[in-house]
Short mmCIF file of C-alpha atoms in Angstrom, two decimals:
data_model
loop_
_atom_site.label_atom_id
_atom_site.label_comp_id
_atom_site.label_asym_id
_atom_site.label_seq_id
_atom_site.Cartn_x
_atom_site.Cartn_y
_atom_site.Cartn_z
CA MET A 1 18.27 -83.89 -5.42
CA PHE A 2 17.37 -83.32 -8.57
CA ILE A 3 19.14 -86.23 -10.07
CA TYR A 4 17.32 -88.82 -7.16
CA ALA A 5 13.57 -87.41 -8.85
CA PHE A 6 15.42 -86.82 -12.34
CA VAL A 7 16.23 -90.79 -12.36
CA VAL A 8 12.51 -91.85 -10.57
CA TYR A 9 11.31 -89.32 -13.41
CA ALA A 10 13.28 -90.83 -15.89
CA VAL A 11 12.30 -94.52 -14.87
CA ILE A 12 8.83 -93.85 -15.15
CA GLY A 13 8.69 -92.58 -18.20
CA THR A 14 10.27 -95.47 -19.36
CA ALA A 15 8.60 -97.73 -18.59
CA ILE A 16 5.06 -96.22 -19.92
CA ALA A 17 6.96 -96.82 -23.22
CA VAL A 18 7.43 -100.42 -22.75
CA TYR A 19 3.62 -100.33 -21.95
CA ALA A 20 2.95 -97.95 -25.04
CA MET A 21 5.10 -100.65 -26.76
CA ARG A 22 2.43 -104.20 -27.20
CA GLY A 23 0.18 -104.14 -29.57
CA ILE A 24 1.78 -102.11 -32.59
CA LYS A 25 1.76 -103.34 -35.97
CA SER A 26 1.38 -100.65 -38.51
CA GLN A 27 2.29 -96.78 -38.92
CA GLU A 28 -1.22 -96.10 -38.17
CA ASP A 29 -0.64 -97.66 -34.46
CA TYR A 30 2.92 -96.03 -34.46
CA TYR A 31 2.01 -92.27 -35.39
CA ILE A 32 -1.49 -92.34 -34.70
CA GLY A 33 -2.42 -94.55 -32.06
CA GLY A 34 -4.56 -96.31 -34.19
CA ARG A 35 -6.57 -93.15 -33.99
CA ARG A 36 -8.07 -94.91 -30.69
CA ILE A 37 -7.37 -91.94 -28.23
CA SER A 38 -10.10 -90.74 -26.01
CA GLY A 39 -10.84 -87.00 -25.52
CA ILE A 40 -9.46 -86.36 -21.60
CA ILE A 41 -5.59 -87.65 -23.11
CA SER A 42 -6.50 -86.46 -26.74
CA ALA A 43 -6.54 -82.81 -24.91
CA LEU A 44 -3.54 -83.45 -22.92
CA THR A 45 -1.51 -84.48 -25.08
CA TYR A 46 -2.34 -81.57 -27.77
CA SER A 47 -1.98 -79.55 -24.73
CA ALA A 48 1.45 -80.57 -23.93
CA THR A 49 2.96 -80.49 -27.01
CA THR A 50 1.98 -77.30 -27.35
CA TYR A 51 3.03 -75.56 -24.48
CA SER A 52 6.85 -76.40 -24.16
CA ALA A 53 9.72 -75.45 -22.46
CA PHE A 54 8.86 -72.09 -24.20
CA MET A 55 6.07 -71.14 -21.49
CA MET A 56 7.90 -71.45 -17.78
CA VAL A 57 11.39 -70.46 -19.47
CA GLY A 58 10.86 -68.21 -22.34
CA LEU A 59 7.06 -66.85 -21.65
CA VAL A 60 8.05 -65.26 -18.28
CA GLY A 61 10.94 -64.13 -18.90
CA LEU A 62 9.26 -62.09 -21.83
CA THR A 63 6.83 -61.50 -19.25
CA TYR A 64 9.44 -60.03 -16.91
CA ALA A 65 11.37 -58.03 -18.99
CA SER A 66 7.96 -56.50 -21.23
CA GLY A 67 5.38 -56.53 -19.45
CA VAL A 68 1.50 -57.53 -20.26
CA GLY A 69 2.61 -57.61 -23.92
CA ALA A 70 3.43 -60.66 -23.91
CA LEU A 71 -0.01 -61.78 -22.36
CA GLY A 72 -1.65 -60.18 -25.64
CA PHE A 73 0.63 -62.03 -27.32
CA GLU A 74 0.14 -65.61 -25.86
CA LEU A 75 -3.65 -65.12 -25.56
CA PHE A 76 -3.61 -64.03 -29.59
CA TYR A 77 -1.99 -67.39 -30.18
CA LEU A 78 -4.50 -69.39 -28.55
CA VAL A 79 -7.71 -67.24 -29.19
CA GLY A 80 -6.45 -68.04 -33.35
CA THR A 81 -5.99 -71.67 -32.03
CA LEU A 82 -9.14 -71.71 -31.31
CA LEU A 83 -10.30 -70.20 -33.70
CA LEU A 84 -8.97 -73.17 -36.53
CA LEU A 85 -9.33 -75.87 -34.25
CA SER A 86 -13.42 -75.04 -34.03
CA THR A 87 -13.29 -74.66 -37.79
CA TYR A 88 -10.94 -77.18 -39.33
CA ALA A 89 -10.87 -80.15 -36.44
CA PRO A 90 -13.97 -81.69 -37.52
CA LYS A 91 -12.91 -82.08 -41.21
CA VAL A 92 -9.28 -83.02 -41.31
CA TRP A 93 -10.29 -85.63 -38.62
CA GLU A 94 -13.27 -86.52 -40.92
CA LEU A 95 -10.69 -86.45 -44.23
CA GLY A 96 -8.09 -88.60 -42.07
CA LYS A 97 -10.25 -91.13 -41.23
CA LYS A 98 -11.63 -91.19 -44.47
CA ARG A 99 -9.05 -91.62 -46.72
CA GLY A 100 -6.55 -92.90 -43.74
CA TYR A 101 -4.06 -89.42 -43.69
CA ILE A 102 -1.45 -90.70 -41.10
CA THR A 103 0.51 -87.51 -41.77
CA PRO A 104 -0.15 -83.83 -42.50
CA GLY A 105 1.61 -84.89 -45.79
CA ASP A 106 -0.83 -87.15 -46.15
CA MET A 107 -3.53 -84.94 -47.11
CA ILE A 108 -1.45 -83.21 -49.23
CA ALA A 109 -0.64 -85.79 -51.49
CA ASP A 110 -3.60 -86.56 -52.15
CA ARG A 111 -4.49 -83.58 -53.64
CA TYR A 112 -1.06 -81.91 -55.07
CA GLY A 113 0.71 -85.09 -55.68
CA ASP A 114 3.43 -86.48 -53.64
CA VAL A 115 6.19 -84.34 -55.01
CA VAL A 116 4.70 -82.06 -53.15
CA ALA A 117 4.04 -83.64 -49.91
CA ARG A 118 8.08 -84.64 -50.60
CA THR A 119 9.01 -80.92 -50.66
CA MET A 120 6.78 -80.47 -47.78
CA ALA A 121 8.62 -83.05 -45.42
CA ILE A 122 12.12 -81.58 -46.06
CA ILE A 123 11.27 -77.63 -45.63
CA VAL A 124 9.54 -78.87 -42.16
CA SER A 125 12.15 -81.15 -41.19
CA ILE A 126 14.51 -77.93 -41.45
CA ALA A 127 12.27 -75.90 -40.00
CA LEU A 128 11.38 -77.56 -37.17
CA ILE A 129 15.42 -77.68 -35.70
CA PRO A 130 15.19 -74.43 -34.54
CA TYR A 131 12.05 -74.89 -32.35
CA ILE A 132 13.07 -78.28 -31.25
CA SER A 133 16.36 -76.75 -29.57
CA VAL A 134 14.36 -74.67 -27.88
CA GLN A 135 13.33 -77.46 -25.56
CA LEU A 136 16.77 -78.71 -25.57
CA ILE A 137 17.62 -75.33 -24.23
CA GLY A 138 15.25 -74.46 -22.22
CA VAL A 139 15.66 -77.25 -19.91
CA SER A 140 19.74 -77.44 -20.27
CA LEU A 141 19.61 -74.14 -18.34
CA ILE A 142 17.79 -75.39 -15.68
CA LEU A 143 19.75 -78.91 -15.05
CA GLU A 144 22.92 -76.19 -15.34
CA LYS A 145 21.60 -74.08 -12.64
CA ASN A 146 20.13 -76.40 -10.51
CA SER A 147 22.10 -79.74 -10.39
CA GLY A 148 25.63 -78.59 -11.27
CA LEU A 149 25.58 -80.71 -14.89
CA ASP A 150 27.02 -78.31 -17.58
CA PHE A 151 25.21 -76.99 -20.56
CA SER A 152 26.19 -79.66 -22.83
CA THR A 153 25.53 -82.90 -20.81
CA GLY A 154 22.19 -81.49 -19.99
CA VAL A 155 21.40 -81.61 -24.05
CA ILE A 156 22.79 -84.81 -24.37
CA ILE A 157 20.71 -86.26 -21.55
CA SER A 158 18.09 -84.77 -22.97
CA ALA A 159 17.88 -85.73 -26.15
CA PHE A 160 18.56 -89.43 -25.11
CA LEU A 161 15.31 -89.25 -23.32
CA ILE A 162 13.43 -87.12 -26.10
CA ALA A 163 14.65 -90.16 -28.67
CA PHE A 164 14.05 -92.74 -26.48
CA TRP A 165 10.45 -92.67 -25.23
CA ALA A 166 9.54 -92.21 -28.83
CA PHE A 167 11.79 -94.76 -30.33
CA LEU A 168 9.74 -97.30 -28.43
CA GLY A 169 6.28 -96.71 -27.99
CA GLY A 170 5.48 -93.91 -30.76
CA LEU A 171 2.16 -92.11 -30.55
CA ARG A 172 0.83 -93.93 -27.64
CA SER A 173 4.19 -93.67 -25.74
CA VAL A 174 3.92 -90.08 -25.85
CA ALA A 175 0.17 -89.28 -25.18
CA TRP A 176 0.34 -91.18 -22.13
CA THR A 177 2.99 -89.60 -20.44
CA ASP A 178 1.63 -85.91 -21.87
CA ALA A 179 -0.85 -86.77 -20.33
CA ILE A 180 0.90 -86.90 -16.69
CA GLN A 181 3.33 -84.38 -17.41
CA GLY A 182 0.28 -81.74 -18.70
CA VAL A 183 -1.65 -82.42 -15.05
CA PHE A 184 2.21 -82.08 -13.47
CA MET A 185 2.92 -78.75 -15.56
CA LEU A 186 -0.44 -77.27 -14.86
CA ILE A 187 -0.38 -78.22 -10.62
CA LEU A 188 3.68 -76.85 -10.47
CA ALA A 189 2.76 -73.12 -12.42
CA LEU A 190 0.34 -72.98 -9.64
CA SER A 191 2.50 -73.71 -6.97
CA THR A 192 5.43 -71.80 -8.05
CA VAL A 193 3.07 -68.88 -8.37
CA ILE A 194 1.75 -68.82 -4.90
CA TRP A 195 5.07 -69.24 -3.45
CA VAL A 196 6.26 -66.69 -4.97
CA TYR A 197 3.19 -64.06 -3.73
CA ASN A 198 4.38 -65.30 -0.47
CA TYR A 199 7.99 -65.57 -0.39
CA GLY A 200 8.03 -61.75 -1.80
CA PHE A 201 4.60 -60.06 -0.75
CA GLN A 202 4.81 -60.23 3.26
CA ASN A 203 5.45 -57.11 3.78
CA THR A 204 3.82 -55.31 0.34
CA SER A 205 1.07 -55.55 -1.84
CA PHE A 206 1.65 -56.81 -5.02
CA PHE A 207 -1.10 -54.86 -6.34
CA GLU A 208 0.32 -52.32 -4.50
CA GLU A 209 3.78 -52.16 -6.35
CA LEU A 210 2.28 -53.23 -9.56
CA PRO A 211 1.46 -49.96 -11.10
CA LYS A 212 5.38 -48.89 -10.37
CA LEU A 213 5.88 -51.19 -13.27
CA GLY A 214 4.83 -47.91 -15.69
CA GLU A 215 5.25 -48.50 -18.86
CA LEU A 216 5.58 -52.59 -18.47
CA LEU A 217 1.31 -52.77 -18.02
CA VAL A 218 0.64 -50.89 -21.55
CA VAL A 219 0.87 -51.70 -25.15
CA PRO A 220 2.50 -50.64 -27.22
CA ASN A 221 5.70 -50.24 -25.73
CA LYS A 222 9.21 -49.56 -26.01
CA VAL A 223 9.51 -53.57 -26.67
CA TRP A 224 6.19 -53.82 -27.69
CA THR A 225 5.58 -51.64 -30.86
CA PRO A 226 3.13 -52.29 -33.01
CA PHE A 227 5.52 -53.88 -35.26
CA ARG A 228 6.90 -56.21 -32.60
CA PHE A 229 3.77 -57.26 -32.01
CA VAL A 230 3.15 -58.19 -35.90
CA ALA A 231 5.99 -59.87 -36.38
CA LEU A 232 5.26 -62.41 -33.39
CA THR A 233 1.84 -63.13 -33.45
CA VAL A 234 1.00 -63.77 -37.49
CA PRO A 235 2.65 -66.93 -37.33
CA TRP A 236 1.80 -68.17 -33.60
CA PHE A 237 -1.94 -67.46 -34.69
CA PHE A 238 -1.93 -70.22 -37.37
CA PHE A 239 0.56 -72.50 -35.52
CA ALA A 240 -2.31 -74.82 -35.27
CA LEU A 241 -1.77 -75.70 -38.93
CA THR A 242 1.03 -74.69 -39.36
CA ASN A 243 2.94 -77.13 -37.30
CA PRO A 244 2.31 -81.01 -38.45
CA GLN A 245 2.80 -82.03 -34.78
CA VAL A 246 -0.09 -80.27 -33.64
CA PHE A 247 -2.12 -80.56 -36.60
CA GLN A 248 -1.06 -84.93 -37.00
CA ARG A 249 -2.65 -84.76 -33.61
CA LEU A 250 -6.18 -84.06 -35.29
CA TYR A 251 -5.95 -87.40 -36.66
CA ILE A 252 -5.73 -89.31 -33.22
CA PRO A 253 -9.35 -88.69 -31.52
CA LYS A 254 -11.30 -92.18 -31.35
CA ASN A 255 -14.66 -90.08 -32.72
CA GLU A 256 -16.32 -86.77 -33.37
CA ILE A 257 -16.89 -86.07 -28.61
CA ALA A 258 -13.63 -87.85 -28.50
CA LEU A 259 -12.57 -84.23 -30.80
CA ARG A 260 -14.62 -81.83 -29.50
CA ARG A 261 -13.53 -82.48 -25.93
CA MET A 262 -10.37 -82.10 -26.85
CA VAL A 263 -10.78 -79.13 -28.37
CA VAL A 264 -12.32 -77.48 -25.30
CA LEU A 265 -10.18 -79.12 -22.74
CA PHE A 266 -7.43 -77.95 -24.36
CA GLY A 267 -8.87 -74.23 -24.79
CA LEU A 268 -9.61 -74.80 -20.89
CA PHE A 269 -6.13 -75.32 -19.71
CA GLY A 270 -3.98 -72.94 -22.54
CA PHE A 271 -6.15 -70.68 -20.90
CA ILE A 272 -5.25 -71.02 -17.24
CA TYR A 273 -1.87 -72.01 -18.21
CA THR A 274 -1.77 -68.79 -20.01
CA ILE A 275 -2.27 -66.53 -17.04
CA LEU A 276 -0.11 -68.55 -14.33
CA VAL A 277 2.59 -68.01 -16.40
CA THR A 278 2.28 -64.69 -17.24
CA PHE A 279 1.36 -63.56 -13.66
CA LEU A 280 4.54 -65.36 -12.54
CA GLY A 281 6.60 -63.17 -14.93
CA LEU A 282 4.69 -59.40 -13.53
CA GLU A 283 5.08 -61.14 -10.19
CA LEU A 284 9.09 -61.67 -10.10
CA ARG A 285 9.43 -58.35 -12.43
CA VAL A 286 7.37 -56.22 -9.10
CA LEU A 287 9.84 -57.60 -6.92
CA SER A 288 12.85 -56.77 -8.72
CA ASN A 289 11.86 -53.71 -8.97
CA ALA A 290 11.38 -53.63 -4.90
CA GLU A 291 15.08 -55.02 -4.62
CA ILE A 292 13.55 -58.08 -3.22
CA LEU A 293 14.74 -59.54 -6.01
CA PRO A 294 18.19 -59.16 -8.43
CA MET A 295 16.85 -57.54 -11.40
CA ILE A 296 17.94 -60.04 -14.52
CA LYS A 297 19.08 -58.80 -17.60
CA ASN A 298 18.85 -62.25 -19.40
CA ARG A 299 15.29 -62.64 -19.71
CA ASP A 300 15.65 -66.37 -19.47
CA ALA A 301 17.42 -66.88 -17.08
CA VAL A 302 14.69 -65.37 -14.97
CA THR A 303 13.19 -68.62 -14.02
CA PRO A 304 16.33 -70.92 -13.82
CA THR A 305 17.42 -67.90 -11.09
CA LEU A 306 14.26 -68.38 -8.98
CA LEU A 307 14.34 -71.92 -9.38
CA GLY A 308 17.73 -71.00 -7.12
CA ILE A 309 16.20 -69.34 -4.78
CA MET A 310 13.48 -71.58 -4.20
CA PRO A 311 13.05 -74.38 -1.24
CA SER A 312 15.04 -78.01 -2.65
CA TRP A 313 12.34 -79.44 -3.30
CA LEU A 314 9.90 -76.94 -4.78
CA GLY A 315 12.72 -75.62 -6.99
CA VAL A 316 13.43 -79.27 -8.20
CA ALA A 317 9.17 -80.01 -8.81
CA VAL A 318 9.26 -77.13 -10.64
CA SER A 319 12.70 -78.00 -13.01
CA LEU A 320 10.59 -81.08 -13.49
CA SER A 321 7.67 -80.08 -14.89
CA ILE A 322 9.78 -77.65 -17.39
CA PHE A 323 11.83 -80.84 -17.98
CA ALA A 324 8.82 -82.58 -18.75
CA ALA A 325 6.86 -79.72 -21.20
CA ALA A 326 10.34 -79.92 -23.12
CA ILE A 327 10.33 -83.55 -23.50
CA THR A 328 6.79 -83.89 -24.44
CA THR A 329 7.15 -81.03 -26.72
CA ALA A 330 10.33 -82.62 -28.55
CA ASN A 331 9.52 -86.23 -28.89
CA SER A 332 5.90 -85.63 -30.34
CA ILE A 333 7.53 -82.81 -33.08
CA VAL A 334 10.23 -85.71 -33.90
CA LEU A 335 8.64 -88.52 -34.02
CA THR A 336 5.80 -86.22 -36.34
CA LEU A 337 8.60 -85.42 -38.69
CA SER A 338 9.90 -89.38 -38.19
CA SER A 339 6.94 -90.31 -39.43
CA MET A 340 7.45 -87.69 -42.99
CA ILE A 341 10.80 -88.19 -44.15
CA SER A 342 9.79 -91.75 -43.74
CA LYS A 343 6.25 -92.65 -45.73
CA ASP A 344 6.40 -88.81 -47.32
CA LEU A 345 9.58 -88.87 -48.43
CA PHE A 346 10.69 -92.37 -48.28
CA LYS A 347 7.37 -94.36 -49.21
CA SER A 348 8.45 -96.72 -46.28
CA GLU A 349 5.95 -98.87 -44.70
CA ASN A 350 8.34 -99.71 -42.44
CA ILE A 351 8.11 -98.47 -38.54
CA HIS A 352 11.78 -99.47 -38.37
CA THR A 353 12.52 -96.92 -40.97
CA GLY A 354 10.73 -94.45 -38.87
CA LYS A 355 12.44 -95.00 -35.42
CA ILE A 356 16.11 -94.69 -37.55
CA LEU A 357 15.28 -91.33 -38.63
CA ILE A 358 13.68 -90.76 -34.31
CA VAL A 359 17.66 -91.03 -33.94
CA VAL A 360 19.13 -89.96 -36.52
CA LEU A 361 16.73 -86.43 -36.04
CA THR A 362 17.66 -86.36 -32.62
CA SER A 363 21.30 -86.07 -33.02
CA ALA A 364 21.09 -83.35 -35.60
CA ILE A 365 18.78 -80.98 -33.22
CA THR A 366 21.46 -81.97 -30.15
CA MET A 367 23.95 -80.61 -32.44
CA PHE A 368 21.92 -77.81 -33.26
CA ALA A 369 20.85 -76.88 -29.31
CA LEU A 370 24.34 -77.25 -28.23
CA GLN A 371 25.26 -73.99 -30.70
CA LYS A 372 23.14 -71.95 -28.37
CA PRO A 373 21.70 -69.85 -31.18
CA GLY A 374 19.39 -67.44 -29.81
CA TYR A 375 16.65 -66.19 -27.91
CA ILE A 376 13.71 -69.09 -26.80
CA VAL A 377 10.84 -67.20 -27.59
CA GLU A 378 12.76 -65.86 -30.97
CA LEU A 379 13.74 -69.12 -31.79
CA SER A 380 10.07 -70.40 -31.26
CA VAL A 381 8.25 -67.69 -34.03
CA LEU A 382 11.11 -68.11 -36.02
CA SER A 383 10.34 -72.06 -36.56
CA SER A 384 6.78 -71.30 -37.39
CA THR A 385 7.38 -68.12 -39.59
CA LEU A 386 9.19 -70.77 -42.01
CA LEU A 387 6.35 -72.20 -41.62
CA LEU A 388 3.86 -70.01 -42.78
CA CYS A 389 4.92 -70.92 -46.60
CA GLN A 390 2.21 -74.29 -46.00
CA LEU A 391 -0.76 -72.08 -45.56
CA PRO A 392 -1.58 -71.72 -49.00
CA LEU A 393 -1.93 -75.27 -50.08
CA ILE A 394 -3.31 -76.24 -46.53
CA PHE A 395 -7.02 -73.87 -46.96
CA SER A 396 -6.84 -74.38 -50.71
CA VAL A 397 -8.01 -78.40 -49.78
CA PHE A 398 -10.92 -76.88 -47.79
CA HIS A 399 -12.14 -73.96 -49.56
CA TRP A 400 -10.57 -73.06 -53.10
CA ASN A 401 -10.42 -75.86 -56.28
CA ILE A 402 -7.33 -74.99 -57.18
CA GLY A 403 -3.83 -75.53 -57.35
CA GLY A 404 -1.71 -78.42 -58.41
CA LYS A 405 2.10 -79.95 -58.82
CA THR A 406 3.78 -77.09 -59.96
CA SER A 407 1.43 -74.29 -57.67
CA GLY A 408 2.51 -76.96 -54.25
CA ILE A 409 6.28 -76.77 -54.88
CA LEU A 410 6.46 -73.36 -55.79
CA THR A 411 4.38 -72.16 -52.54
CA LEU A 412 6.57 -73.79 -50.59
CA SER A 413 9.99 -73.78 -51.96
CA VAL A 414 9.62 -69.36 -52.27
CA GLY A 415 7.66 -68.96 -48.88
CA PHE A 416 10.23 -71.20 -47.90
CA LEU A 417 13.26 -69.48 -49.23
CA SER A 418 12.03 -66.16 -48.43
CA ALA A 419 11.61 -66.60 -44.81
CA ILE A 420 15.42 -67.89 -44.80
CA LEU A 421 16.64 -64.92 -47.06
CA LEU A 422 14.90 -62.23 -44.39
CA PHE A 423 16.04 -63.79 -41.35
CA SER A 424 19.01 -64.79 -42.12
CA LEU A 425 19.81 -60.78 -43.53
CA LYS A 426 16.95 -59.48 -40.75
CA MET A 427 15.06 -57.01 -43.31
CA ASN A 428 12.06 -55.32 -42.65
CA PRO A 429 10.98 -54.38 -46.51
CA LEU A 430 9.01 -50.93 -46.49
CA GLY A 431 9.19 -51.33 -42.74
CA ILE A 432 7.05 -54.19 -42.31
CA PRO A 433 7.88 -57.43 -40.42
CA ALA A 434 9.54 -60.60 -41.83
CA SER A 435 6.13 -63.21 -40.79
CA VAL A 436 4.20 -60.11 -42.66
CA TRP A 437 6.16 -60.48 -45.70
CA VAL A 438 6.43 -64.65 -45.70
CA PHE A 439 3.02 -65.02 -44.72
CA THR A 440 1.93 -62.52 -48.20
CA ILE A 441 4.70 -64.04 -50.37
CA SER A 442 3.32 -67.50 -49.68
CA PHE A 443 -0.32 -67.42 -50.99
CA ALA A 444 0.45 -64.15 -53.94
CA VAL A 445 2.45 -67.12 -55.34
CA PHE A 446 0.05 -70.15 -54.76
CA PHE A 447 -2.64 -67.98 -56.48
CA ILE A 448 -0.22 -66.92 -59.66
CA THR A 449 1.09 -70.08 -60.27
CA ALA A 450 -2.49 -71.72 -59.60
CA LYS A 451 -4.08 -69.35 -62.09
CA VAL A 452 -1.78 -70.51 -64.60
CA GLU A 453 -1.41 -73.74 -64.01
CA LYS A 454 -5.26 -73.87 -64.77
#
């Protein structure tokens, strides 16, 4: 049944991508939809790009394993994103429209020079490989559990759709499929919560059983220590500015009204989706504690296990919603990275260069995902930590009239290498989380070198 539903999904998505090909004549059309995207579509593509397999697989499992701290973690991200969007989205949109920016690197090149933009393109391409692999891993776990396909086949099929849809229609293809898939994600998350409640709490009350979770209902606990909370939330808080796939979305609204509508509707989508997903994780943990469900040790297996006990029609629909969430995020990232490498690194004005890079990037990501490198949540946060080195340069565009080519290159390089070193050695000097060190080192390097450079 899943295979048939998946084929229908793939055909519909491909038809949208083919339709989106019409009228694409420039990089502006291909990468940012000609700056003609409505507020509702902008909001849905921003939401679908942001909320990926991380939510219905990673966050459900994290909530199941660690309790309400996961809700605080994700709401902290949402508050940070809305704060940053309300402050910087109008400025970025206005600059982009006025100066013709297409990539996030265009803004950096305008201020710090082409060499800094090239450095940034290389760094973000490396940094986002773990985050894109998360999408492939998440959907492949679902496919493996519910369709009979092995993990490797699931990765390859997912990668093909990611590349194919972005290749065909660019941003318009991604945005239109995002809009449909975003609504689908929200409806299916709600349906899953309702089904689990009806399935597991016919003879008992969720709210009577909930207090039995004990320390999972308080923060801090043995999982959500202050150290862990800070380590995960610092890079997540600045996601809206440091992750190029969502930063580039700030260029696409057709006017200021559409931009404001995008921010408001994204906030509403994010709040509802976060509550639903974390509530689902708590429901499942309560059922495991009550021995209605088995206790699941691998938190990334929580959602796949749930899908195995659902009615087949609902399990298929939920599986497709997770698949859709992953695809929307991954093809958005691949499209943005292809624009940055093509335009910022190679200085190509040819759309075909970007299309070739989509295929190359997706192939590299596929190889990484096939290794099953780690837990979904940690891989996502790792990418955001690696991207923190951009933050001083972005803030400086709007707040400080300092810095140039040297400070830009050193800030990006030292911040990025610090993150690589700390994570590879699993070091947290002085008991301070690696993400905080990367944040601090990046800003310190920027201010010191900018002062010397001046």
